[in-house]
Coordinates of C-alpha atoms in Angstrom, one line a residue:
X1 CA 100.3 96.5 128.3
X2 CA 99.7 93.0 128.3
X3 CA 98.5 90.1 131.0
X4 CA 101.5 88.8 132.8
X5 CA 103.5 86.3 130.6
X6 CA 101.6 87.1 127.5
X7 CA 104.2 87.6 124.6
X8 CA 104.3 90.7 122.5
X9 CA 105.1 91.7 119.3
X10 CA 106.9 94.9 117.3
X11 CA 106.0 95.6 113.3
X12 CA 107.3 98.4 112.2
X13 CA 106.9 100.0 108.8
X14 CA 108.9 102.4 107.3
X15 CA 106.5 103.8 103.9
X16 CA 107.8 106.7 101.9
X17 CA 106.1 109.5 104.2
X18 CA 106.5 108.1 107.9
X19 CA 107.5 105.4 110.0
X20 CA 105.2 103.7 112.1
X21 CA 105.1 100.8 114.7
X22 CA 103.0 98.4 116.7
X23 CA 102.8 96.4 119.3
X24 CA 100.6 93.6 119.3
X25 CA 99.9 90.4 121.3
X26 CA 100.1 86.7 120.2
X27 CA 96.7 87.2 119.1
X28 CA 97.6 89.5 117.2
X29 CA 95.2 92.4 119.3
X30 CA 96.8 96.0 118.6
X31 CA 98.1 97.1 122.0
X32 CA 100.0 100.6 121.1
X33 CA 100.6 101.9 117.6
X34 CA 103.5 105.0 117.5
X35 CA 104.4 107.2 114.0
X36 CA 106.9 109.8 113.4
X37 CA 106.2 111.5 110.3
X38 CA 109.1 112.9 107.8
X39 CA 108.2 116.1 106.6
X40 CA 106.4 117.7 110.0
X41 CA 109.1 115.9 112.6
X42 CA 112.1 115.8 110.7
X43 CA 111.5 118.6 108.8
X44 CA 115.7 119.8 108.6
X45 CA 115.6 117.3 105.9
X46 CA 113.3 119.5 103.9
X47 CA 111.1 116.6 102.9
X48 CA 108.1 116.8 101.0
X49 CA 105.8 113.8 101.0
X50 CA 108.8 111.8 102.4
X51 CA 111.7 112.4 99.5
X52 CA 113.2 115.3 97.9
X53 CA 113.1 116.1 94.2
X54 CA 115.7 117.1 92.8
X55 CA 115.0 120.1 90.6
X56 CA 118.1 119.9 88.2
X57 CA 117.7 116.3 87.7
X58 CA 114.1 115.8 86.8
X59 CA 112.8 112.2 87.9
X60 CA 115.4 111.8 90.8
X61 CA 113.8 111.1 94.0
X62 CA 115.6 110.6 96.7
X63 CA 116.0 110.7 100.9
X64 CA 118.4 110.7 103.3
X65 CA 119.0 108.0 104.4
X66 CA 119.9 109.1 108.4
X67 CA 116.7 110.8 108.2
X68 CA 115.0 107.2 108.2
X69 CA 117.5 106.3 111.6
X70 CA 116.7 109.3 113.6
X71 CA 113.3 108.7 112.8
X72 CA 113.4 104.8 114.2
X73 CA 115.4 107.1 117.3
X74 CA 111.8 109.2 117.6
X75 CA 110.1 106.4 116.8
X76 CA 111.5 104.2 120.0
X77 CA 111.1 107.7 122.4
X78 CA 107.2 107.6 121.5
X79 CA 107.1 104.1 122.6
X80 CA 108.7 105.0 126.1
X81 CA 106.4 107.5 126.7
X82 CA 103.9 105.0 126.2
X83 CA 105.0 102.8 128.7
X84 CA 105.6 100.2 126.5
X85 CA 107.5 97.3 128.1
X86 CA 110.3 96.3 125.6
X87 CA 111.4 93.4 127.9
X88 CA 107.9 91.3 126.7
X89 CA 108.5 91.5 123.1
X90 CA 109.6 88.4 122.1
X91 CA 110.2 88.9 118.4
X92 CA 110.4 92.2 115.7
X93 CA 109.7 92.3 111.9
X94 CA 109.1 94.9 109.6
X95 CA 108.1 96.7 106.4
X96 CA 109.0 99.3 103.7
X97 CA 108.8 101.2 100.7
X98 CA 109.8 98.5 97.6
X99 CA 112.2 99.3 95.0
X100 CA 114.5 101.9 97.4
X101 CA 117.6 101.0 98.5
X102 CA 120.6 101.9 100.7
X103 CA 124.5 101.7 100.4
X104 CA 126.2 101.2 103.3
X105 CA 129.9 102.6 103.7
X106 CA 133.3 100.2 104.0
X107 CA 133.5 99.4 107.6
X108 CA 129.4 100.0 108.6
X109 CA 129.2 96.8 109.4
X110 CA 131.5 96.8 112.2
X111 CA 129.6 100.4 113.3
X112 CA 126.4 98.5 113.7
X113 CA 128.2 95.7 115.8
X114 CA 129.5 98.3 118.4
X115 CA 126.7 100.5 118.7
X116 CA 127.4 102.8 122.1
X117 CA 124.0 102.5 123.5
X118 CA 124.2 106.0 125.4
X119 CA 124.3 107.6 122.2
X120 CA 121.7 108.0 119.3
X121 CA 121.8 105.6 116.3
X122 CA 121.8 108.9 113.9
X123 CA 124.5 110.0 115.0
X124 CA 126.6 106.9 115.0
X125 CA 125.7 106.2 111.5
X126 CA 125.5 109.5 110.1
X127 CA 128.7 109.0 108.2
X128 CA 127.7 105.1 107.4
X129 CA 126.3 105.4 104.2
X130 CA 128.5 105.8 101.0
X131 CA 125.2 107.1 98.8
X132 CA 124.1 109.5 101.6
X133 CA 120.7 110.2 99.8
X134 CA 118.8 106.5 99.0
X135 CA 117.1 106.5 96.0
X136 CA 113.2 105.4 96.4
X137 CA 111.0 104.0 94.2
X138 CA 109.2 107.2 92.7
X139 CA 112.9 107.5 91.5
X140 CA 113.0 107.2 87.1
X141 CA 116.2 108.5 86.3
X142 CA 117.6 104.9 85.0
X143 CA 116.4 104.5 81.2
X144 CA 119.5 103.8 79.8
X145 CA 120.4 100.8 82.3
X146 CA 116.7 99.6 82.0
X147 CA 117.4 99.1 78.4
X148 CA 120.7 97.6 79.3
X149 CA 118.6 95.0 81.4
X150 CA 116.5 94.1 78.7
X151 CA 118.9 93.4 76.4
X152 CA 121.2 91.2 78.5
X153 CA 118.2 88.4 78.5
X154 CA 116.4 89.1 75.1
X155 CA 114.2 91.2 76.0
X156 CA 110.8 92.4 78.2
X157 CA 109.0 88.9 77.6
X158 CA 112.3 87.0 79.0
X159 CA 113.3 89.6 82.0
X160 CA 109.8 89.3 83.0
X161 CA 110.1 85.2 83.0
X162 CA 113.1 85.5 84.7
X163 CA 112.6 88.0 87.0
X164 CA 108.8 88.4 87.6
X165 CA 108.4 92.1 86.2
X166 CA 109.4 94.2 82.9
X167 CA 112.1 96.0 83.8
X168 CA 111.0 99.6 85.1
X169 CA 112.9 102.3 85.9
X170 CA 112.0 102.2 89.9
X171 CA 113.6 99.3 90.5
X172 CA 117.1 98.2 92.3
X173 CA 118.7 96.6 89.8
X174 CA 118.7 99.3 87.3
X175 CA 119.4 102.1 90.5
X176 CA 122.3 99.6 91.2
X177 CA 123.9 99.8 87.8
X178 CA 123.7 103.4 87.3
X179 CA 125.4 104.2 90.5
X180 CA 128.1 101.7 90.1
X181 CA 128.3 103.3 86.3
X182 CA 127.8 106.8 87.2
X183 CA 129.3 107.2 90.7
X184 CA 132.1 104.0 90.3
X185 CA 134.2 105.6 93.6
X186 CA 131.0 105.5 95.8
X187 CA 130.2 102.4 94.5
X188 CA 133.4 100.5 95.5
X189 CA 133.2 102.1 99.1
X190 CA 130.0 100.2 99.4
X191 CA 130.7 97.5 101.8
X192 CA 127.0 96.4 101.7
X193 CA 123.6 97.0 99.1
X194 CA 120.3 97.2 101.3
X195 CA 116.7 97.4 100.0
X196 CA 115.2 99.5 102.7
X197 CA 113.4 96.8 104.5
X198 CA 116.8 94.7 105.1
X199 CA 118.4 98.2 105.9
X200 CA 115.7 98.6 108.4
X201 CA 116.3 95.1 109.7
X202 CA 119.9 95.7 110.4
X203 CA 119.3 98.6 112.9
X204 CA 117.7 96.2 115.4
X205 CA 120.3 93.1 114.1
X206 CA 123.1 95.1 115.1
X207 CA 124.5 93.7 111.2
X208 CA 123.8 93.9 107.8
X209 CA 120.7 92.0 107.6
X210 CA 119.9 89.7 104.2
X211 CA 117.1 90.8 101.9
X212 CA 114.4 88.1 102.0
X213 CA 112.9 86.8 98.8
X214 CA 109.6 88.4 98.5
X215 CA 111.3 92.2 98.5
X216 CA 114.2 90.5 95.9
X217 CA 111.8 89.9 93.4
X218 CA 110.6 92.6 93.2
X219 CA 114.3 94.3 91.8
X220 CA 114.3 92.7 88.3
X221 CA 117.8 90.5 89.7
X222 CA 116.3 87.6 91.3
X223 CA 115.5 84.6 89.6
X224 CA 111.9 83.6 90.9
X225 CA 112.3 79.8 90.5
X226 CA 115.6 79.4 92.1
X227 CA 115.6 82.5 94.5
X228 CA 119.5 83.3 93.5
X229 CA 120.7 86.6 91.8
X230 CA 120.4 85.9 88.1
X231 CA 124.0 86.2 87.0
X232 CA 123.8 87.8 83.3
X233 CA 121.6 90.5 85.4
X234 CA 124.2 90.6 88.3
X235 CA 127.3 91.6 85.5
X236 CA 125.3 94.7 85.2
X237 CA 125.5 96.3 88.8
X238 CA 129.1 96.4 89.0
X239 CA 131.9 94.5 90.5
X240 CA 131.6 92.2 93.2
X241 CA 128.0 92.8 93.1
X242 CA 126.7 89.3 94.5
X243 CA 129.1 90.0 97.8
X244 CA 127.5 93.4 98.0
X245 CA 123.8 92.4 98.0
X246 CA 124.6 88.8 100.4
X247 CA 122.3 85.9 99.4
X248 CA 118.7 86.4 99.9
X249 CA 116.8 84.3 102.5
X250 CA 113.4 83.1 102.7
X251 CA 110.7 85.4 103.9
X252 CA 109.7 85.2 107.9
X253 CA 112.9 83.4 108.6
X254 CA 114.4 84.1 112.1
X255 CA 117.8 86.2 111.6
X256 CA 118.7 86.4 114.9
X257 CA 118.6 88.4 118.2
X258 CA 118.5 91.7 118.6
X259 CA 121.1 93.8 118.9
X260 CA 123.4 94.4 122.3
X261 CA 122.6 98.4 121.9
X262 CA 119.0 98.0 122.0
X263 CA 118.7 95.1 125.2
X264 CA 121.0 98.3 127.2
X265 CA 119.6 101.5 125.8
X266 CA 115.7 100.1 125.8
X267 CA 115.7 96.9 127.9
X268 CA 114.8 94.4 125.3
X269 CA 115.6 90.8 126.2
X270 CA 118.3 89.1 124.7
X271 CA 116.7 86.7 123.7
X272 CA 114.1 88.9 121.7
X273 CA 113.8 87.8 117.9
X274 CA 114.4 89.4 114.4
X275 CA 112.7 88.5 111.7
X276 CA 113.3 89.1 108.3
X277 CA 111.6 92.4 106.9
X278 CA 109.8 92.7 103.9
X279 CA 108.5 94.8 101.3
X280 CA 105.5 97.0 101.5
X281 CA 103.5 94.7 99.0
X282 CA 104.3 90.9 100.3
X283 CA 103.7 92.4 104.1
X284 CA 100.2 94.0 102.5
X285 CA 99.3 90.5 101.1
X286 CA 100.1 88.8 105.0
X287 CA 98.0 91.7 106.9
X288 CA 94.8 91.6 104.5
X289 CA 94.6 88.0 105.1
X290 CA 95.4 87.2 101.4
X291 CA 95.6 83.2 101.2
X292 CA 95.2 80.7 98.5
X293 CA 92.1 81.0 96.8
X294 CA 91.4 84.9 97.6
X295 CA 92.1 87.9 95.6
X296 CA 92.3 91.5 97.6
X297 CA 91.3 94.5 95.5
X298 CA 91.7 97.4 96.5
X299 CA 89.5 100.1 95.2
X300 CA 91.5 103.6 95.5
X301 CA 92.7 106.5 92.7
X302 CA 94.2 103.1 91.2
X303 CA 92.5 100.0 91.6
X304 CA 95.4 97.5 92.8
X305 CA 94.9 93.2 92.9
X306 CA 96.6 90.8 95.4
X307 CA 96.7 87.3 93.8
X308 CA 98.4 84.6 95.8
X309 CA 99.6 81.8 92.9
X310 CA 100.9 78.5 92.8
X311 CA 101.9 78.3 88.8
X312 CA 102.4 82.1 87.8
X313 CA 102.2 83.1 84.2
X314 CA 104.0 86.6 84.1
X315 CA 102.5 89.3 81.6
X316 CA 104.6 92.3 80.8
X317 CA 102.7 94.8 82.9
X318 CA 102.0 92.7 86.0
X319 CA 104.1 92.3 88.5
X320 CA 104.7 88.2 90.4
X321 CA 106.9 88.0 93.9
X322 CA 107.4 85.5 96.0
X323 CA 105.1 84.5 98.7
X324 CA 106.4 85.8 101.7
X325 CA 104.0 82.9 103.4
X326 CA 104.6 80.2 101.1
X327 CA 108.4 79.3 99.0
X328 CA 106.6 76.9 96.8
X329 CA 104.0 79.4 95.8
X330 CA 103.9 83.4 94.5
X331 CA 101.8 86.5 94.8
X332 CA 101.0 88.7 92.0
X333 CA 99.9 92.4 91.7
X334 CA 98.0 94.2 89.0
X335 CA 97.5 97.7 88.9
X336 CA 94.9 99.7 86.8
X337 CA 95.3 103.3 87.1
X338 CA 91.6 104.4 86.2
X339 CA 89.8 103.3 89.4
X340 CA 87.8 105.6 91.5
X341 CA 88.7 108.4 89.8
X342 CA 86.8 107.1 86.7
X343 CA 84.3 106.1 88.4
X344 CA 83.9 109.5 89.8
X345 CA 83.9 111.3 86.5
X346 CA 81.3 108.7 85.5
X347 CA 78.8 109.5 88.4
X348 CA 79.2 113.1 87.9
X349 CA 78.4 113.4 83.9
X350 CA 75.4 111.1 84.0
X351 CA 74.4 110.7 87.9
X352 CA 74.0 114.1 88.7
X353 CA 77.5 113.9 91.3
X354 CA 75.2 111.5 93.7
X355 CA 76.7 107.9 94.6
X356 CA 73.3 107.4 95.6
X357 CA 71.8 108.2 92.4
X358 CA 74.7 106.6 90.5
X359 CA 73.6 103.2 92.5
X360 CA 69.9 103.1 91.4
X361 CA 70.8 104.0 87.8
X362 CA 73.6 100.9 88.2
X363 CA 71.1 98.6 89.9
X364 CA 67.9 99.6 87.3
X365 CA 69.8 98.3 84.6
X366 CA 70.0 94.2 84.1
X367 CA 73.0 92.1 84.7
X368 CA 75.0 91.9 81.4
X369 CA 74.0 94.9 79.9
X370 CA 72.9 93.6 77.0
X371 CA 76.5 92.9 76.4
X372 CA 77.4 96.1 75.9
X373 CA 80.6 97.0 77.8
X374 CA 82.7 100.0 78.5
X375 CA 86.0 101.2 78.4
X376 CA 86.8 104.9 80.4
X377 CA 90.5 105.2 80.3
X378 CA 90.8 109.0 81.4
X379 CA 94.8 108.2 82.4
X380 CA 97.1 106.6 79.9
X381 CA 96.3 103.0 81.8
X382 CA 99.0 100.2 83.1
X383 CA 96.8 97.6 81.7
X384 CA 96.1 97.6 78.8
X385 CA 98.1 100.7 77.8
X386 CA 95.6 102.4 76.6
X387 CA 93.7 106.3 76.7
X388 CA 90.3 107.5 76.1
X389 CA 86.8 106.2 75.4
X390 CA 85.4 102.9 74.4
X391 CA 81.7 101.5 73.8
X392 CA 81.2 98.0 72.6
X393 CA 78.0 96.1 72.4
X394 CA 77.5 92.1 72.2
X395 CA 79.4 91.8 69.1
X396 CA 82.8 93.6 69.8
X397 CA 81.6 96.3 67.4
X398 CA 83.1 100.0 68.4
X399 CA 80.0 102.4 68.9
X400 CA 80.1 106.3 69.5
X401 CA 77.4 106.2 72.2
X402 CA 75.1 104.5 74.8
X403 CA 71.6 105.2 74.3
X404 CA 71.2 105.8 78.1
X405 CA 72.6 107.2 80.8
X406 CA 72.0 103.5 82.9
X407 CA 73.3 101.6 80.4
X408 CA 76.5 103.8 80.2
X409 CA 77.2 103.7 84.4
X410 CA 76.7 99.6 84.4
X411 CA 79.0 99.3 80.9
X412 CA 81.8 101.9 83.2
X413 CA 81.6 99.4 86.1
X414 CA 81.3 96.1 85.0
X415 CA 84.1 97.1 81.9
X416 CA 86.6 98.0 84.9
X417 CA 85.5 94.5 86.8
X418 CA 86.0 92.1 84.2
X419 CA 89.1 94.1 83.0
X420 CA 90.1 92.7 86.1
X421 CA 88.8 89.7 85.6
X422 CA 91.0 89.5 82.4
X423 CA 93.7 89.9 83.6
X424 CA 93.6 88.0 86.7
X425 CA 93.3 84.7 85.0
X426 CA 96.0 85.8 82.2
X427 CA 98.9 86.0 85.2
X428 CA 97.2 82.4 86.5
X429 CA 94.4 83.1 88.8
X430 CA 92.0 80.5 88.7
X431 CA 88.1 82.0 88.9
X432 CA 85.5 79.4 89.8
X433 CA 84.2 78.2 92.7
X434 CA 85.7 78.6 96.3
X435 CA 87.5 81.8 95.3
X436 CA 86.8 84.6 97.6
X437 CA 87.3 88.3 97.2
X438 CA 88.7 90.8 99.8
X439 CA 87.8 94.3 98.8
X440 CA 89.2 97.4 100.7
X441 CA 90.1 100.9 100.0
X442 CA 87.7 104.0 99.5
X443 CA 85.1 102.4 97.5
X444 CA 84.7 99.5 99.6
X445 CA 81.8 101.1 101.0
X446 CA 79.7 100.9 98.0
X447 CA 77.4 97.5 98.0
X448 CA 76.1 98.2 94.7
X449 CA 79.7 98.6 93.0
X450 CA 80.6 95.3 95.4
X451 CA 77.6 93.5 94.3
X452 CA 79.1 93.9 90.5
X453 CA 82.5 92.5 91.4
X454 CA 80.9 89.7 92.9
X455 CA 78.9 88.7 90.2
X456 CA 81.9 89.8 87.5
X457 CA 84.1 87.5 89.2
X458 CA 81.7 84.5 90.3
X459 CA 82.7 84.7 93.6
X460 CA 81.7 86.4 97.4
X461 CA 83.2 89.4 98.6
X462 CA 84.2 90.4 102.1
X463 CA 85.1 93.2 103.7
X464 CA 87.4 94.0 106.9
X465 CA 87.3 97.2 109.0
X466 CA 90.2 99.3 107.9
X467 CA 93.4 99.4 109.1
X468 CA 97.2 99.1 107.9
X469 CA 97.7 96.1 106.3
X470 CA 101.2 96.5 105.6
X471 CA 101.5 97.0 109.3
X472 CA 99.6 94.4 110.8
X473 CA 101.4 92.1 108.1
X474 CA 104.9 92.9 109.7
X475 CA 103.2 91.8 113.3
X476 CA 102.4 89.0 111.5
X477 CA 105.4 88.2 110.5
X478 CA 106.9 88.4 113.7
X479 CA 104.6 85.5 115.4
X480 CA 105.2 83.5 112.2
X481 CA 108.9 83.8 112.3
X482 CA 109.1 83.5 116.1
X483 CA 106.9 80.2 116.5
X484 CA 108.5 78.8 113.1
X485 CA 111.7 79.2 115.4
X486 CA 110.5 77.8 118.3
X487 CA 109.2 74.9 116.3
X488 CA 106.1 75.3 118.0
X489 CA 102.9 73.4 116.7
X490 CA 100.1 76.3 117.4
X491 CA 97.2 77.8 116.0
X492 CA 98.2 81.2 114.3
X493 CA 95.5 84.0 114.6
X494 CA 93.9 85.4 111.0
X495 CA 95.3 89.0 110.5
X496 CA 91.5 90.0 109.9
X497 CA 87.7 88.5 110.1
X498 CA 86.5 89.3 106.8
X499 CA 82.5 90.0 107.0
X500 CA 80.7 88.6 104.0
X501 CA 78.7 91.2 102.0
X502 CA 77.6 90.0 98.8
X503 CA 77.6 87.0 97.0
X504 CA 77.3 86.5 92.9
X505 CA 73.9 85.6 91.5
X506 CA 73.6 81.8 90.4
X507 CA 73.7 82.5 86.8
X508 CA 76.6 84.9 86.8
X509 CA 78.7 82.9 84.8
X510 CA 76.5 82.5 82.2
X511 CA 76.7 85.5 81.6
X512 CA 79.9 87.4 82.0
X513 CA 82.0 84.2 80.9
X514 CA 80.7 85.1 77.4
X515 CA 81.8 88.8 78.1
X516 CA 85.8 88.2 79.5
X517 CA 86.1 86.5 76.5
X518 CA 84.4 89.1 74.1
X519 CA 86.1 91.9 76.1
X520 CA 89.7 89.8 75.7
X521 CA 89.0 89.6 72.0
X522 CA 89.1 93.4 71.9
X523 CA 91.9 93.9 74.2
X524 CA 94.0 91.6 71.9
X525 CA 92.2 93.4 68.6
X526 CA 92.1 97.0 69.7
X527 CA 95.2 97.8 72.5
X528 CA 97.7 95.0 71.8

């Protein structure tokens, strides 16, 4: 498993459709990765995807919540029948899903304290939970109460200062508030409110474990600047609500040791570490290597930013956290819902379906375009909201057509790159030099469409072989917590080596500054 004396490591990540963990060394080398999926090995839950939809009540989405603890059961089996020696792994962290959350029943706490390790978890918590199915974050059944949330601080602009995000109906303070208002008897047999990552944590604590800071921002109830539960928000979720959620505490910070149940039923040592979980997002930002100065995008169905920040400047459809490396500083995502997909119906109308065709029409045509950019929204987009088909040239003028087909695939691409662009530097990302770009997902693999986003942005991009982020990031966690602990001065390894595979041409900012600020005149003109 490991040379003799070597540490090791367990990050675990519990995402909507499967639960997955690995163990790793202190330099961060992958040494066994186990998952139990939720719909094929657990499938008396009747999952599908991970949750259940509830037919009478559209937009619910929910799962049980003992499903996710006999899974971590599986989970723990795998590892034994991989040998894995739990007595070496000095330290644990994890991840999950944002937004979902779990309600623990009056008196779990005391369950998870005296834990009989002959026995399964599931079955000694199966009766734990006072909202037996969790609600996750594809969950919108909570208009009313987002509304509600709105209100009690004057509105999207001032929740979104307060809190980081808009309100949105996935999110645990709104999924709070409607059970307490909906369900008031379930709600005041909840000894204890978990977002899953904490709920996760307090399996291996053998207690309710605190939610950290970077998943708390991202519930529209913490304040970002001081990291408490703003209090006008808090009156919202119910009685007692501050008792029920604990304080949050910083990200990466040791909570403990593990629990008796899992030193006797696995042979961990009692000395071994638990570090405060996070959410899916703030863990992704960690295992992609995400540090001040770099921007991850990730090129998928939805094109998705990482920003780390030091002064954030929220925007009503972005969302900021907290750093889960840094207190003092923030992370920030951006979604745009027409990425590849776009891209895709792009290369098939004028590029005859061939990516390699679609890349020599893209490279014939000059940087710039002429000016001309353009705008494919073929989903209602995140930002700006927006639908449909727009072609500008160099004056912001609104055309009806292209008047070829090269001209339209380099407007498509470089319109979705400085869209980017724009928006980066409205939530406070600084482009300029010594800003480095991390690109991953699907598209990745295109130099062409990389070589755009290099020269869009005025910076390099990299590349890293894939692999989970959000996973690795948990790992990551682990070493960080664990050595912060120890108050060891050592050299942390890099969750990745990024390879360098294009860099911007020398004049790029001559000629797409011009552009963000023609294309942000007609965001502001046309979509705001």
């Amino acid at each position: 498993m490991a040379k003799d004396g070597q540490p090791c490591f367990l990050g675990l990540d519990l995402s909507t459709q499967q639960l997955k963990a690995v163990v790793v060394n202190d330099e961060l080398e992958t040494l066994h990765e186990e998952t139990v999926n939720f719909d094929t090995e657990l499938p008396e839950y009747r999952t599908n995807g991970g949750v259940n939809i509830q037919k009478m009540n559209p937009g619910q989405a929910t799962a049980r919540t003992v499903m996710w603890v006999k899974a971590l059961d599986l989970l723990m089996d795998k590892l034994i029948v991989a040998s894995v020696d739990f007595s070496k792994i000095v330290a644990i962290s994890g991840t999950a899903q944002q937004h979902g959350s779990v309600y623990w029943q009056n008196g779990a706490q005391e369950t998870l304290g005296n834990l009989d390790p002959s026995n399964f978890l599931h079955a000694q918590l199966a009766t734990s939970f006072s909202i037996p199915d969790s609600p996750t974050w594809m969950d919108s059944t909570t208009k009313s109460e987002c509304q509600a949330f709105e209100e009690a601080v004057g509105g999207p602009e001032k929740l979104a200062m307060i809190t980081g995000s808009r309100v949105y109906e996935r999110f645990t303070g709104p999924q709070i508030a409607k059970i307490s208002q909906q369900n008031p008897g379930a709600y005041r047999n909840t000894e204890r409110i978990s977002l899953v990552s904490s709920f996760l944590a307090s399996l291996f604590l053998g207690r309710i474990a605190p939610i950290d800071y970077s998943d708390a921002s991202g519930m529209n109830l913490m304040d970002l600047r001081t990291k408490k539960w703003h209090p006008d928000l808090l009156k919202l979720c119910g009685p007692n609500a501050a008792q029920k959620l604990g304080d949050p505490v910083p990200s990466c910070s040791c909570l403990g040791m593990i629990s008796s149940y899992f030193v006797e039923r696995y042979g961990f040592d009692k000395e071994c570490k638990v570090v405060a979980f996070s959410g899916d997002n703030p863990s992704s930002l960690i295992g992609m290597g995400i540090r001040n100065d770099w921007l991850g995008v990730s090129l998928g169905t939805s094109d998705t930013l990482f920003l780390w920040l030091t002064e954030p400047k929220p925007v009503l459809n972005g969302h900021i956290l907290c750093n889960p490396l840094d207190s003092n500083a923030y992370m920030a995502m951006l979604c745009f819902k027409n990425g590849s997909l776009a891209r895709e119906r792009i290369r098939n109308k004028y590029a005859e379906k061939s990516w390699d065709k679609f890349n020599e029409l893209l490279e014939s045509t000059p940087r710039g375009n002429f000016g001309y950019i353009g705008l494919y929204f073929d989903d209602l987009e995140i930002l700006p909201p927006a639908l449909g088909e727009k072609r500008y040239n160099k004056e912001c003028q609104l055309l009806s057509k292209f008047s070829s087909r090269e001209i339209e695939i380099r407007a498509a691409v470089e319109g979705q790159f400085l869209l980017r662009r724009l928006y980066s530097e409205r939530i406070g990302f600084k482009i300029g030099e010594g800003t480095k770009i991390l690109a991953t997902g699907g598209a990745s693999s295109n130099k062409s469409l990389l070589q755009v986003l290099s020269d869009t942005f005025g910076s390099p991009v990299y590349t890293q072989k894939n692999l989970n982020s959000a996973m690795i990031g948990a790992a990551y966690q682990a070493i960080l917590g664990y050595t912060r602990e120890k108050k060891e001065t050592v050299s942390l390894p890099e969750p990745l080596t990024p390879k360098l595979v294009c860099e911007p041409y020398r004049d790029s900012e001559e000629i797409y500054g011009p552009m963000v600020q023609n294309l942000k005149n007609i965001v502001t003109r046309d979509f705001e």
